[in-house]
PDB file of C-alpha atoms in Angstrom:
ATOM      1  CA  UNK A 192      91.011  89.070 -81.584  1.00 74.00           C
ATOM      2  CA  UNK A 193      87.870  87.127 -82.383  1.00 87.00           C
ATOM      3  CA  UNK A 194      87.929  83.328 -82.566  1.00 88.00           C
ATOM      4  CA  UNK A 195      87.549  81.802 -85.999  1.00 90.00           C
ATOM      5  CA  UNK A 196      84.872  79.307 -86.945  1.00 91.00           C
ATOM      6  CA  UNK A 197      87.478  76.534 -86.854  1.00 92.00           C
ATOM      7  CA  UNK A 198      88.500  77.464 -83.308  1.00 94.00           C
ATOM      8  CA  UNK A 199      84.898  77.577 -82.142  1.00 95.00           C
ATOM      9  CA  UNK A 200      84.199  74.175 -83.701  1.00 96.00           C
ATOM     10  CA  UNK A 201      87.377  72.746 -82.144  1.00 96.00           C
ATOM     11  CA  UNK A 202      86.266  74.001 -78.726  1.00 96.00           C
ATOM     12  CA  UNK A 203      82.694  72.748 -79.087  1.00 97.00           C
ATOM     13  CA  UNK A 204      83.814  69.355 -80.306  1.00 97.00           C
ATOM     14  CA  UNK A 205      86.479  69.217 -77.606  1.00 96.00           C
ATOM     15  CA  UNK A 206      83.865  69.780 -74.933  1.00 96.00           C
ATOM     16  CA  UNK A 207      81.914  66.760 -76.199  1.00 97.00           C
ATOM     17  CA  UNK A 208      84.891  64.408 -76.725  1.00 97.00           C
ATOM     18  CA  UNK A 209      85.705  63.198 -73.169  1.00 97.00           C
ATOM     19  CA  UNK A 210      83.016  60.457 -73.183  1.00 96.00           C
ATOM     20  CA  UNK A 211      84.337  59.264 -76.559  1.00 96.00           C
ATOM     21  CA  UNK A 212      87.889  59.276 -75.201  1.00 96.00           C
ATOM     22  CA  UNK A 213      86.670  57.320 -72.150  1.00 96.00           C
ATOM     23  CA  UNK A 214      85.530  54.493 -74.440  1.00 96.00           C
ATOM     24  CA  UNK A 215      89.148  53.867 -75.476  1.00 95.00           C
ATOM     25  CA  UNK A 216      90.986  54.819 -72.268  1.00 94.00           C
ATOM     26  CA  UNK A 217      91.465  52.036 -69.751  1.00 91.00           C
ATOM     27  CA  UNK A 218      91.375  52.664 -65.976  1.00 89.00           C
ATOM     28  CA  UNK A 219      94.721  50.890 -65.560  1.00 91.00           C
ATOM     29  CA  UNK A 220      96.530  53.340 -67.900  1.00 93.00           C
ATOM     30  CA  UNK A 221      98.917  55.764 -66.245  1.00 95.00           C
ATOM     31  CA  UNK A 222      98.143  59.480 -66.133  1.00 93.00           C
ATOM     32  CA  UNK A 223     100.791  60.370 -68.739  1.00 96.00           C
ATOM     33  CA  UNK A 224      99.445  57.704 -71.112  1.00 96.00           C
ATOM     34  CA  UNK A 225      95.920  59.083 -70.776  1.00 95.00           C
ATOM     35  CA  UNK A 226      97.283  62.602 -71.338  1.00 95.00           C
ATOM     36  CA  UNK A 227      99.137  61.603 -74.494  1.00 97.00           C
ATOM     37  CA  UNK A 228      96.007  59.918 -75.849  1.00 97.00           C
ATOM     38  CA  UNK A 229      93.984  63.057 -75.105  1.00 97.00           C
ATOM     39  CA  UNK A 230      96.566  65.161 -76.963  1.00 97.00           C
ATOM     40  CA  UNK A 231      96.344  62.833 -79.968  1.00 98.00           C
ATOM     41  CA  UNK A 232      92.562  63.224 -79.991  1.00 98.00           C
ATOM     42  CA  UNK A 233      92.953  67.016 -79.638  1.00 98.00           C
ATOM     43  CA  UNK A 234      95.354  66.981 -82.590  1.00 97.00           C
ATOM     44  CA  UNK A 235      92.768  65.141 -84.673  1.00 97.00           C
ATOM     45  CA  UNK A 236      90.092  67.599 -83.576  1.00 97.00           C
ATOM     46  CA  UNK A 237      92.227  70.649 -84.399  1.00 96.00           C
ATOM     47  CA  UNK A 238      93.431  69.336 -87.750  1.00 96.00           C
ATOM     48  CA  UNK A 239      89.953  68.169 -88.729  1.00 96.00           C
ATOM     49  CA  UNK A 240      88.200  71.395 -87.853  1.00 95.00           C
ATOM     50  CA  UNK A 241      90.860  73.461 -89.639  1.00 94.00           C
ATOM     51  CA  UNK A 242      90.524  71.270 -92.720  1.00 95.00           C
ATOM     52  CA  UNK A 243      86.722  71.335 -92.841  1.00 95.00           C
ATOM     53  CA  UNK A 244      86.676  75.118 -92.342  1.00 94.00           C
ATOM     54  CA  UNK A 245      89.123  75.703 -95.223  1.00 94.00           C
ATOM     55  CA  UNK A 246      91.776  77.047 -92.841  1.00 91.00           C
ATOM     56  CA  UNK A 247      94.284  74.235 -93.376  1.00 92.00           C
ATOM     57  CA  UNK A 248      97.522  76.170 -92.852  1.00 89.00           C
ATOM     58  CA  UNK A 249     100.075  76.386 -90.032  1.00 91.00           C
ATOM     59  CA  UNK A 250      98.653  78.820 -87.502  1.00 93.00           C
ATOM     60  CA  UNK A 251      94.960  77.782 -87.688  1.00 92.00           C
ATOM     61  CA  UNK A 252      95.931  74.133 -87.258  1.00 95.00           C
ATOM     62  CA  UNK A 253      98.066  74.859 -84.179  1.00 96.00           C
ATOM     63  CA  UNK A 254      95.450  77.113 -82.585  1.00 95.00           C
ATOM     64  CA  UNK A 255      92.772  74.515 -83.319  1.00 95.00           C
ATOM     65  CA  UNK A 256      94.819  71.793 -81.623  1.00 96.00           C
ATOM     66  CA  UNK A 257      95.535  73.973 -78.589  1.00 97.00           C
ATOM     67  CA  UNK A 258      91.902  75.087 -78.366  1.00 97.00           C
ATOM     68  CA  UNK A 259      90.724  71.482 -78.519  1.00 97.00           C
ATOM     69  CA  UNK A 260      93.245  70.370 -75.877  1.00 97.00           C
ATOM     70  CA  UNK A 261      92.116  73.090 -73.468  1.00 97.00           C
ATOM     71  CA  UNK A 262      88.432  72.391 -74.135  1.00 97.00           C
ATOM     72  CA  UNK A 263      88.859  68.643 -73.603  1.00 97.00           C
ATOM     73  CA  UNK A 264      90.787  69.179 -70.369  1.00 96.00           C
ATOM     74  CA  UNK A 265      88.361  71.728 -68.961  1.00 97.00           C
ATOM     75  CA  UNK A 266      85.318  69.689 -69.934  1.00 97.00           C
ATOM     76  CA  UNK A 267      86.722  66.523 -68.384  1.00 96.00           C
ATOM     77  CA  UNK A 268      87.699  68.227 -65.119  1.00 96.00           C
ATOM     78  CA  UNK A 269      84.530  70.319 -64.726  1.00 97.00           C
ATOM     79  CA  UNK A 270      81.754  68.135 -66.156  1.00 96.00           C
ATOM     80  CA  UNK A 271      82.559  64.598 -67.237  1.00 95.00           C
ATOM     81  CA  UNK A 272      84.707  63.407 -64.295  1.00 95.00           C
ATOM     82  CA  UNK A 273      82.730  65.051 -61.438  1.00 96.00           C
ATOM     83  CA  UNK A 274      79.466  63.730 -62.846  1.00 96.00           C
ATOM     84  CA  UNK A 275      80.961  60.226 -62.932  1.00 95.00           C
ATOM     85  CA  UNK A 276      80.016  59.708 -66.568  1.00 95.00           C
ATOM     86  CA  UNK A 277      83.545  59.381 -67.979  1.00 94.00           C
ATOM     87  CA  UNK A 278      84.801  57.082 -65.176  1.00 92.00           C
ATOM     88  CA  UNK A 279      81.750  54.825 -65.584  1.00 95.00           C
ATOM     89  CA  UNK A 280      82.339  54.637 -69.333  1.00 95.00           C
ATOM     90  CA  UNK A 281      85.996  53.736 -68.697  1.00 92.00           C
ATOM     91  CA  UNK A 282      84.958  51.021 -66.255  1.00 92.00           C
ATOM     92  CA  UNK A 283      82.272  49.659 -68.568  1.00 94.00           C
ATOM     93  CA  UNK A 284      84.667  49.403 -71.512  1.00 93.00           C
ATOM     94  CA  UNK A 285      87.596  48.151 -69.436  1.00 90.00           C
ATOM     95  CA  UNK A 286      89.293  44.966 -70.564  1.00 88.00           C
ATOM     96  CA  UNK A 287      90.354  44.095 -66.990  1.00 77.00           C
ATOM     97  CA  UNK A 288      86.962  42.802 -65.960  1.00 58.00           C
ATOM     98  CA  UNK A 289      86.891  44.886 -62.755  1.00 55.00           C
ATOM     99  CA  UNK A 290      83.484  46.611 -62.579  1.00 51.00           C
ATOM    100  CA  UNK A 291      84.624  49.165 -59.979  1.00 52.00           C
ATOM    101  CA  UNK A 292      87.849  50.149 -61.753  1.00 47.00           C
ATOM    102  CA  UNK A 293      86.660  53.575 -62.823  1.00 50.00           C
ATOM    103  CA  UNK A 294      84.082  54.465 -60.224  1.00 55.00           C
ATOM    104  CA  UNK A 295      84.250  58.044 -58.998  1.00 56.00           C
ATOM    105  CA  UNK A 296      85.896  58.672 -55.628  1.00 55.00           C
ATOM    106  CA  UNK A 297      83.601  58.729 -52.626  1.00 52.00           C
ATOM    107  CA  UNK A 298      83.286  61.820 -50.470  1.00 53.00           C
ATOM    108  CA  UNK A 299      84.980  61.512 -47.115  1.00 47.00           C
TER     109      UNK A 299
END
């Protein structure tokens, strides 16, 4: 089975979304809260890409959402968090006023 244009767009957009998500996410949020917010963004990505690719029906929407969720998670864990970009964005946009709130962990 070949991926559709909507699925490819959902994946590509999902790979680029973690820095955007980091603007909203606060370092003090719990893991489940951050996960729920990521799923809401993935839902928007999947629905939007299905709509703009004229595939706005049940299955393409669901596969778009799931594709976006996987792409966002993989991108965050493999690129944006290890590079320190997403944590620095979270810290810079934090409302707590703690500059080190989202700094990446130091190697032991």
